[in-house]
Short mmCIF file of C-alpha atoms in Angstrom, two decimals:
data_model
loop_
_atom_site.label_atom_id
_atom_site.label_comp_id
_atom_site.label_asym_id
_atom_site.label_seq_id
_atom_site.Cartn_x
_atom_site.Cartn_y
_atom_site.Cartn_z
CA UNK A 1 -7.76 -8.03 -22.18
CA UNK A 2 -9.47 -8.57 -18.82
CA UNK A 3 -7.90 -6.61 -15.97
CA UNK A 4 -8.14 -7.51 -12.31
CA UNK A 5 -7.98 -4.48 -10.00
CA UNK A 6 -6.46 -5.14 -6.57
CA UNK A 7 -6.71 -2.67 -3.70
CA UNK A 8 -3.90 -3.05 -1.16
CA UNK A 9 -5.38 -2.00 2.18
CA UNK A 10 -2.56 -3.00 4.51
CA UNK A 11 -0.95 0.33 5.39
CA UNK A 12 -1.16 1.30 9.08
CA UNK A 13 -0.77 5.05 8.58
CA UNK A 14 1.10 5.92 11.76
CA UNK A 15 1.66 9.49 10.56
CA UNK A 16 -2.09 10.04 10.87
CA UNK A 17 -2.22 9.34 14.58
CA UNK A 18 -4.22 10.14 16.69
CA UNK A 19 -6.97 9.75 14.07
CA UNK A 20 -5.43 6.55 12.70
CA UNK A 21 -5.31 3.91 15.42
CA UNK A 22 -4.75 0.17 15.80
CA UNK A 23 -8.51 -0.39 15.69
CA UNK A 24 -9.14 1.96 12.74
CA UNK A 25 -6.05 2.49 10.55
CA UNK A 26 -5.56 5.00 7.79
CA UNK A 27 -7.39 3.28 4.87
CA UNK A 28 -10.63 3.47 6.86
CA UNK A 29 -10.37 7.20 7.62
CA UNK A 30 -12.63 9.76 5.98
CA UNK A 31 -10.09 12.49 5.44
CA UNK A 32 -12.34 14.44 3.09
CA UNK A 33 -15.95 13.89 2.09
CA UNK A 34 -18.13 11.07 3.35
CA UNK A 35 -16.17 8.11 1.97
CA UNK A 36 -13.09 6.44 3.36
CA UNK A 37 -9.82 6.28 1.46
CA UNK A 38 -10.51 2.58 0.94
CA UNK A 39 -13.96 3.22 -0.52
CA UNK A 40 -12.60 5.86 -2.91
CA UNK A 41 -9.90 3.46 -4.11
CA UNK A 42 -12.40 0.65 -4.62
CA UNK A 43 -14.44 3.04 -6.73
CA UNK A 44 -11.36 3.75 -8.88
CA UNK A 45 -10.74 0.02 -9.14
CA UNK A 46 -14.33 -0.56 -10.27
CA UNK A 47 -13.73 1.82 -13.18
CA UNK A 48 -10.84 -0.36 -14.37
CA UNK A 49 -12.27 -3.85 -13.96
CA UNK A 50 -15.61 -5.63 -13.93
CA UNK A 51 -17.16 -6.21 -10.51
CA UNK A 52 -16.08 -9.84 -10.34
CA UNK A 53 -12.44 -8.82 -10.94
CA UNK A 54 -12.12 -6.27 -8.13
CA UNK A 55 -10.21 -7.56 -5.09
CA UNK A 56 -9.11 -6.17 -1.74
CA UNK A 57 -6.04 -7.33 0.17
CA UNK A 58 -5.86 -6.61 3.88
CA UNK A 59 -5.36 -7.96 7.37
CA UNK A 60 -7.55 -10.61 8.96
CA UNK A 61 -7.67 -8.39 12.04
CA UNK A 62 -9.56 -5.77 10.03
CA UNK A 63 -12.05 -8.12 8.44
CA UNK A 64 -15.02 -6.57 10.35
CA UNK A 65 -14.04 -3.11 9.09
CA UNK A 66 -13.61 -4.42 5.55
CA UNK A 67 -17.01 -6.08 5.64
CA UNK A 68 -18.60 -2.84 6.83
CA UNK A 69 -16.85 -0.70 4.19
CA UNK A 70 -17.13 -2.84 1.07
CA UNK A 71 -20.00 -3.92 -1.20
CA UNK A 72 -21.52 -7.25 -0.18
CA UNK A 73 -20.31 -9.48 -3.01
CA UNK A 74 -16.77 -8.08 -2.90
CA UNK A 75 -16.61 -8.45 0.88
CA UNK A 76 -17.89 -12.03 0.76
CA UNK A 77 -15.95 -13.42 -2.18
CA UNK A 78 -12.90 -11.34 -3.07
CA UNK A 79 -11.06 -10.48 0.11
CA UNK A 80 -7.51 -11.81 0.28
CA UNK A 81 -6.68 -11.72 3.97
CA UNK A 82 -3.31 -11.88 5.68
CA UNK A 83 -2.94 -13.13 9.27
CA UNK A 84 0.09 -10.89 9.91
CA UNK A 85 1.82 -7.88 8.36
CA UNK A 86 4.79 -8.98 6.24
CA UNK A 87 5.20 -5.92 4.00
CA UNK A 88 4.28 -5.54 0.36
CA UNK A 89 6.37 -8.26 -1.30
CA UNK A 90 4.49 -10.98 0.57
CA UNK A 91 1.16 -9.18 0.11
CA UNK A 92 1.58 -8.72 -3.64
CA UNK A 93 2.95 -12.24 -4.01
CA UNK A 94 -0.03 -13.74 -2.20
CA UNK A 95 -2.46 -11.78 -4.37
CA UNK A 96 -0.63 -12.83 -7.56
CA UNK A 97 -0.77 -16.44 -6.44
CA UNK A 98 -4.49 -16.27 -5.73
CA UNK A 99 -5.25 -14.58 -9.05
CA UNK A 100 -3.19 -17.13 -10.96
CA UNK A 101 -5.17 -19.93 -9.35
CA UNK A 102 -8.49 -18.28 -10.20
CA UNK A 103 -7.43 -17.05 -13.65
CA UNK A 104 -4.13 -18.33 -15.13
CA UNK A 105 -4.05 -15.40 -17.58
CA UNK A 106 -4.78 -12.75 -14.94
CA UNK A 107 -3.37 -9.28 -15.49
CA UNK A 108 -3.66 -7.05 -12.44
CA UNK A 109 -3.32 -3.42 -11.44
CA UNK A 110 -2.24 -3.03 -7.81
CA UNK A 111 -3.58 0.13 -6.13
CA UNK A 112 -2.61 1.35 -2.66
CA UNK A 113 -5.79 2.03 -0.71
CA UNK A 114 -4.72 5.37 0.75
CA UNK A 115 -3.73 7.63 -2.16
CA UNK A 116 -5.42 10.64 -3.72
CA UNK A 117 -6.02 10.44 -7.48
CA UNK A 118 -7.65 13.15 -9.58
CA UNK A 119 -8.67 13.11 -13.26
CA UNK A 120 -9.84 9.52 -13.48
CA UNK A 121 -9.86 9.63 -17.29
CA UNK A 122 -6.13 10.38 -17.43
CA UNK A 123 -5.55 7.78 -14.73
CA UNK A 124 -7.41 5.17 -16.78
CA UNK A 125 -5.37 6.01 -19.89
CA UNK A 126 -2.12 5.53 -17.96
CA UNK A 127 -3.31 2.17 -16.64
CA UNK A 128 -4.21 1.09 -20.19
CA UNK A 129 -0.68 1.92 -21.39
CA UNK A 130 0.79 0.06 -18.43
CA UNK A 131 -1.44 -2.92 -19.22
CA UNK A 132 -0.04 -3.01 -22.76
CA UNK A 133 3.47 -3.11 -21.29
CA UNK A 134 2.36 -5.88 -18.92
CA UNK A 135 1.03 -7.87 -21.87
CA UNK A 136 4.56 -7.64 -23.29
CA UNK A 137 6.00 -9.27 -20.17
CA UNK A 138 6.87 -6.15 -18.19
CA UNK A 139 6.10 -5.16 -14.63
CA UNK A 140 4.87 -1.63 -15.31
CA UNK A 141 4.89 1.22 -12.80
CA UNK A 142 2.98 4.48 -13.11
CA UNK A 143 5.28 7.49 -12.74
CA UNK A 144 4.51 11.19 -12.37
CA UNK A 145 6.68 14.22 -13.09
CA UNK A 146 7.90 15.69 -9.77
CA UNK A 147 6.80 19.26 -9.15
CA UNK A 148 8.41 19.74 -5.73
CA UNK A 149 11.56 18.30 -4.09
CA UNK A 150 9.84 15.56 -2.07
CA UNK A 151 12.37 13.62 0.02
CA UNK A 152 9.78 11.11 1.24
CA UNK A 153 9.02 9.67 -2.21
CA UNK A 154 10.82 7.18 -4.38
CA UNK A 155 12.06 8.28 -7.81
CA UNK A 156 12.59 6.48 -11.09
CA UNK A 157 15.23 7.51 -13.60
CA UNK A 158 13.79 6.88 -17.03
CA UNK A 159 15.61 4.97 -19.72
CA UNK A 160 14.98 4.38 -23.42
CA UNK A 161 11.50 3.90 -24.89
CA UNK A 162 10.14 0.39 -24.41
CA UNK A 163 10.09 -1.35 -27.78
CA UNK A 164 6.62 -2.07 -29.07
CA UNK A 165 4.70 -0.14 -26.39
CA UNK A 166 4.06 3.53 -27.11
CA UNK A 167 4.15 5.67 -24.01
CA UNK A 168 6.24 3.29 -21.87
CA UNK A 169 9.91 3.61 -20.96
CA UNK A 170 12.55 1.31 -19.61
CA UNK A 171 13.62 1.90 -16.01
CA UNK A 172 17.24 2.95 -15.73
CA UNK A 173 17.42 2.99 -11.94
CA UNK A 174 15.48 3.60 -8.73
CA UNK A 175 16.28 6.25 -6.13
CA UNK A 176 14.69 5.76 -2.71
CA UNK A 177 14.02 8.79 -0.49
CA UNK A 178 16.82 11.08 -1.71
CA UNK A 179 18.23 13.99 0.24
CA UNK A 180 16.85 17.49 -0.37
CA UNK A 181 19.55 18.55 -2.85
CA UNK A 182 19.11 15.44 -4.98
CA UNK A 183 15.31 15.72 -4.89
CA UNK A 184 15.52 19.33 -6.09
CA UNK A 185 17.83 18.31 -8.94
CA UNK A 186 15.31 15.65 -10.05
CA UNK A 187 12.60 18.30 -10.33
CA UNK A 188 14.70 20.25 -12.85
CA UNK A 189 16.38 17.28 -14.57
CA UNK A 190 13.34 16.10 -16.53
CA UNK A 191 14.49 12.50 -16.61
CA UNK A 192 13.08 11.44 -13.25
CA UNK A 193 9.57 10.53 -12.17
CA UNK A 194 7.92 9.97 -8.83
CA UNK A 195 7.29 6.28 -8.20
CA UNK A 196 3.64 6.46 -7.22
CA UNK A 197 3.44 2.82 -6.13
CA UNK A 198 0.84 1.65 -8.66
CA UNK A 199 1.93 -1.47 -10.52
CA UNK A 200 0.43 -3.32 -13.48
CA UNK A 201 1.58 -6.84 -14.37
CA UNK A 202 0.47 -10.34 -15.19
CA UNK A 203 0.15 -12.47 -12.09
CA UNK A 204 2.45 -15.04 -13.70
CA UNK A 205 5.07 -12.34 -14.35
CA UNK A 206 4.98 -11.27 -10.70
CA UNK A 207 5.34 -14.86 -9.50
CA UNK A 208 8.26 -15.49 -11.86
CA UNK A 209 10.02 -12.33 -10.64
CA UNK A 210 9.45 -13.35 -7.01
CA UNK A 211 10.87 -16.77 -7.75
CA UNK A 212 13.96 -15.29 -9.41
CA UNK A 213 14.74 -12.62 -6.80
CA UNK A 214 13.08 -13.75 -3.56
CA UNK A 215 13.33 -17.56 -3.53
CA UNK A 216 12.40 -17.86 0.15
CA UNK A 217 9.16 -16.00 -0.50
CA UNK A 218 8.57 -18.10 -3.62
CA UNK A 219 8.95 -21.32 -1.63
CA UNK A 220 6.39 -20.17 0.93
CA UNK A 221 3.93 -19.14 -1.77
CA UNK A 222 4.41 -22.47 -3.51
CA UNK A 223 3.49 -24.27 -0.29
CA UNK A 224 0.36 -22.14 0.06
CA UNK A 225 -0.54 -22.84 -3.57
CA UNK A 226 -0.41 -26.59 -2.99
CA UNK A 227 -3.28 -26.27 -0.49
CA UNK A 228 -5.65 -24.63 -2.99
CA UNK A 229 -8.62 -24.52 -2.85
CA UNK A 230 -9.98 -26.07 0.34
CA UNK A 231 -6.85 -25.69 2.42
CA UNK A 232 -6.12 -22.09 1.39
CA UNK A 233 -7.04 -20.35 4.64
CA UNK A 234 -5.20 -22.83 6.84
CA UNK A 235 -2.14 -22.65 4.60
CA UNK A 236 -2.09 -18.84 4.61
CA UNK A 237 -2.47 -18.72 8.39
CA UNK A 238 0.34 -21.22 8.87
CA UNK A 239 2.87 -20.05 6.30
CA UNK A 240 2.31 -16.35 5.68
CA UNK A 241 3.78 -15.30 9.06
CA UNK A 242 7.04 -17.04 8.12
CA UNK A 243 7.49 -15.17 4.83
CA UNK A 244 10.21 -12.50 4.47
CA UNK A 245 9.11 -9.03 5.56
CA UNK A 246 10.38 -7.01 2.60
CA UNK A 247 8.84 -4.39 0.37
CA UNK A 248 7.90 -5.33 -3.20
CA UNK A 249 9.91 -2.35 -4.45
CA UNK A 250 13.11 -3.50 -2.76
CA UNK A 251 12.72 -7.25 -3.06
CA UNK A 252 11.45 -7.45 -6.65
CA UNK A 253 11.20 -4.21 -8.64
CA UNK A 254 14.71 -2.97 -7.92
CA UNK A 255 16.20 -6.34 -8.85
CA UNK A 256 14.15 -7.37 -11.87
CA UNK A 257 15.22 -6.54 -15.40
CA UNK A 258 11.74 -6.48 -16.93
CA UNK A 259 10.43 -3.31 -15.24
CA UNK A 260 8.97 -0.42 -17.23
CA UNK A 261 7.57 2.96 -16.25
CA UNK A 262 4.63 4.81 -17.79
CA UNK A 263 4.89 8.61 -17.49
CA UNK A 264 1.42 9.72 -16.44
CA UNK A 265 -0.22 13.11 -15.96
CA UNK A 266 -2.95 13.25 -13.34
CA UNK A 267 -3.23 14.87 -9.90
CA UNK A 268 -1.80 12.48 -7.31
CA UNK A 269 -0.62 12.44 -3.72
CA UNK A 270 0.35 9.52 -1.51
CA UNK A 271 -1.36 11.28 1.42
CA UNK A 272 1.55 10.23 3.57
CA UNK A 273 1.05 12.70 6.44
CA UNK A 274 -1.23 15.47 7.66
CA UNK A 275 0.75 17.89 5.51
CA UNK A 276 -0.78 16.32 2.40
CA UNK A 277 -4.26 17.55 3.26
CA UNK A 278 -3.24 21.15 2.54
CA UNK A 279 -2.40 20.00 -1.00
CA UNK A 280 -5.49 17.92 -1.78
CA UNK A 281 -8.29 19.35 0.38
CA UNK A 282 -7.70 22.97 1.40
CA UNK A 283 -9.65 26.23 1.32
CA UNK A 284 -8.58 29.50 -0.30
CA UNK A 285 -6.25 30.25 2.63
CA UNK A 286 -4.52 26.89 2.23
CA UNK A 287 -6.15 25.46 5.36
CA UNK A 288 -7.60 21.98 5.75
CA UNK A 289 -10.46 22.34 8.25
CA UNK A 290 -12.48 19.41 9.53
CA UNK A 291 -15.10 19.08 12.25
CA UNK A 292 -15.88 21.77 14.77
CA UNK A 293 -12.94 23.99 13.87
CA UNK A 294 -12.49 27.69 13.14
CA UNK A 295 -9.52 29.38 11.46
CA UNK A 296 -8.90 33.06 12.23
CA UNK A 297 -5.97 34.84 10.62
CA UNK A 298 -4.61 31.37 9.90
CA UNK A 299 -2.99 30.11 6.70
CA UNK A 300 -1.51 26.87 5.38
CA UNK A 301 -2.61 24.86 8.41
CA UNK A 302 -4.40 21.64 9.26
CA UNK A 303 -7.14 22.10 11.85
CA UNK A 304 -8.62 18.64 12.31
CA UNK A 305 -11.15 18.13 15.09
CA UNK A 306 -12.61 14.65 15.50
CA UNK A 307 -13.73 15.10 19.10
CA UNK A 308 -17.38 15.13 20.03
CA UNK A 309 -17.50 17.89 22.63
CA UNK A 310 -14.71 20.38 21.86
CA UNK A 311 -14.22 23.31 19.52
CA UNK A 312 -10.82 23.82 17.87
CA UNK A 313 -9.85 27.44 17.16
CA UNK A 314 -6.74 28.34 15.21
CA UNK A 315 -5.84 32.01 15.67
CA UNK A 316 -2.83 33.62 14.02
CA UNK A 317 -1.35 30.28 12.93
CA UNK A 318 0.82 29.63 9.89
CA UNK A 319 1.81 26.22 8.53
CA UNK A 320 0.75 24.31 11.65
CA UNK A 321 -1.01 20.95 12.06
CA UNK A 322 -3.40 20.57 15.01
CA UNK A 323 -5.29 17.29 15.39
CA UNK A 324 -7.85 16.72 18.12
CA UNK A 325 -9.54 13.42 18.98
CA UNK A 326 -11.32 12.17 22.08
CA UNK A 327 -8.08 10.74 23.45
CA UNK A 328 -5.31 13.09 22.28
CA UNK A 329 -4.42 16.57 21.03
CA UNK A 330 -1.34 17.01 18.84
CA UNK A 331 0.10 20.29 17.55
CA UNK A 332 3.23 20.59 15.41
CA UNK A 333 4.73 22.54 12.52
CA UNK A 334 3.03 21.19 9.43
CA UNK A 335 6.40 20.65 7.71
CA UNK A 336 7.32 18.15 10.43
CA UNK A 337 4.21 16.01 10.09
CA UNK A 338 6.32 13.46 8.20
CA UNK A 339 8.28 12.99 11.45
CA UNK A 340 5.20 11.77 13.34
CA UNK A 341 6.76 8.32 13.84
CA UNK A 342 9.58 9.90 15.83
CA UNK A 343 7.01 11.45 18.13
CA UNK A 344 5.22 8.12 18.54
CA UNK A 345 8.47 6.38 19.44
CA UNK A 346 9.06 8.96 22.16
CA UNK A 347 5.55 8.42 23.52
CA UNK A 348 6.00 4.66 23.56
CA UNK A 349 9.29 5.00 25.40
CA UNK A 350 7.72 7.35 27.95
CA UNK A 351 4.54 7.13 29.97
CA UNK A 352 2.08 7.04 27.11
CA UNK A 353 2.80 3.73 25.39
CA UNK A 354 -0.67 2.39 26.18
CA UNK A 355 -2.26 5.42 24.53
CA UNK A 356 -0.22 5.04 21.34
CA UNK A 357 -0.07 1.23 21.20
CA UNK A 358 2.78 -1.04 20.19
CA UNK A 359 2.54 0.12 16.60
CA UNK A 360 -0.40 0.80 14.35
CA UNK A 361 -1.55 -2.43 12.84
CA UNK A 362 -0.21 -4.20 15.92
CA UNK A 363 -3.29 -6.36 15.98
CA UNK A 364 -1.96 -7.89 12.79
CA UNK A 365 1.73 -7.94 13.64
CA UNK A 366 3.89 -10.98 12.90
CA UNK A 367 3.48 -13.68 15.53
CA UNK A 368 -0.12 -12.85 16.36
CA UNK A 369 -2.44 -15.88 16.33
CA UNK A 370 -4.35 -16.28 13.11
CA UNK A 371 -7.96 -15.15 13.40
CA UNK A 372 -9.45 -17.76 11.11
CA UNK A 373 -8.20 -21.18 12.06
CA UNK A 374 -6.26 -20.81 15.29
CA UNK A 375 -2.92 -21.67 13.66
CA UNK A 376 -0.02 -20.09 15.61
CA UNK A 377 1.56 -17.37 13.51
CA UNK A 378 5.09 -17.94 14.81
CA UNK A 379 5.60 -21.59 13.99
CA UNK A 380 8.57 -22.49 11.81
CA UNK A 381 8.33 -23.13 8.10
CA UNK A 382 8.77 -26.86 8.56
CA UNK A 383 5.84 -27.03 10.96
CA UNK A 384 3.86 -24.79 8.64
CA UNK A 385 4.45 -27.07 5.68
CA UNK A 386 3.33 -29.98 7.79
CA UNK A 387 0.18 -28.11 8.71
CA UNK A 388 -0.49 -27.42 5.03
CA UNK A 389 0.00 -31.05 4.15
CA UNK A 390 -2.39 -32.07 6.92
CA UNK A 391 -4.92 -29.51 5.73
CA UNK A 392 -4.61 -30.82 2.21
CA UNK A 393 -5.18 -34.40 3.32
CA UNK A 394 -8.18 -33.41 5.41
CA UNK A 395 -9.74 -31.56 2.50
CA UNK A 396 -8.73 -33.91 -0.28
CA UNK A 397 -6.49 -31.42 -2.04
CA UNK A 398 -3.92 -33.22 -4.21
CA UNK A 399 -0.54 -31.52 -4.04
CA UNK A 400 -0.10 -31.96 -7.77
CA UNK A 401 -2.95 -29.56 -8.54
CA UNK A 402 -1.02 -26.43 -7.54
CA UNK A 403 -0.63 -24.78 -10.94
CA UNK A 404 0.94 -21.61 -9.56
CA UNK A 405 3.28 -23.59 -7.32
CA UNK A 406 4.54 -25.54 -10.32
CA UNK A 407 5.08 -22.28 -12.18
CA UNK A 408 7.08 -20.96 -9.26
CA UNK A 409 9.21 -24.06 -9.15
CA UNK A 410 9.94 -23.74 -12.84
CA UNK A 411 10.77 -20.09 -12.45
CA UNK A 412 13.26 -20.88 -9.69
CA UNK A 413 15.42 -22.55 -12.26
CA UNK A 414 14.92 -20.02 -15.01
CA UNK A 415 13.24 -16.78 -14.00
CA UNK A 416 13.86 -13.39 -15.52
CA UNK A 417 17.44 -12.14 -15.10
CA UNK A 418 18.29 -9.51 -12.54
CA UNK A 419 18.53 -6.02 -13.93
CA UNK A 420 19.98 -3.73 -11.25
CA UNK A 421 21.24 -3.69 -7.68
CA UNK A 422 18.74 -2.90 -4.93
CA UNK A 423 18.77 0.46 -3.19
CA UNK A 424 17.88 0.98 0.45
CA UNK A 425 16.10 4.22 1.49
CA UNK A 426 18.44 7.20 1.28
CA UNK A 427 20.84 5.42 -1.07
CA UNK A 428 21.52 5.45 -4.76
CA UNK A 429 23.29 3.17 -7.17
#
């Protein structure tokens, strides 16, 4: 069984402002050690798949950063670039399409580029179990037992054991960002797991699920597939900006009936805000200290100094996050670091919008001109399909050679049945 490992490097990381910016978003930050989050994730991916089966998905706007961060052959041959940000359903769908065109039997593990993972042996064992479930036609998610009432995470209620795959369970339902009381009950219940956002599935299974539950996305992917291989870039630049902007969890996983979860046991954190650094990279006093920073009588705090000519001193602080860069200083209760986006909205609405930007990742926002071929990102689907057809004619790509597109079309008329209603953040079935 040959696994493809895909690193999803599209997250903007607004909660890590002012360190994370439009020109250098979260996956490229070195939050601990001398490697970026992206580089650490690529290393994990390389332990799961051979070098020629490691891929990175990201924004065209960040291609120079990707080239600088990644090994030469990976950067040259196995980048799957998006001209705009359209959320994870479109990103995962595009990757699945590309893999199916390169390898019709491809089985992939999708890894967010900005997580912390400890105990790589246990992680590898969990992926192997998930791969066995994927071989059986499931979309398998890694789940971890919750050990604190985290309201910012998604949860999975476990169902019965999955027939024929030891260590995998059926998914009974998803809960997205519960309130504090519900999150606390899940810690003690024993039947709920954190959804850690790592998915293992055959590319063909992903495409069939997209076709069954997101037909508009499936149609766009089919049009891109018809331009393979020579018209791929032009097709992606023309069509990708028109695809639905929906998360893979909401658009596919919550609707599909063939979703399994693998209870895993390894240290993990989604590193979603500055608060996370006191969990994954702290000293004996519970402080995360970086750069020219000193902590005196200070506990449970983040003292992060990325400036070149200042010294940060924390004196008598408790559970505070202070972040210093060359262009901003931010101080807040550490427990409120998950509310960073609220702060950024206030800055944008006030006098500091230029400092913050329109939104991290704005260089790759929908509607921005494609960086590769000059195809306007905001043209309608009809125009986009015309552009793909033109690209195919110019490059001699017969429309009938789109294997994945044909599979999508077939799935539209007979994909896997829906399994459960979708749940928006804060809601439950």
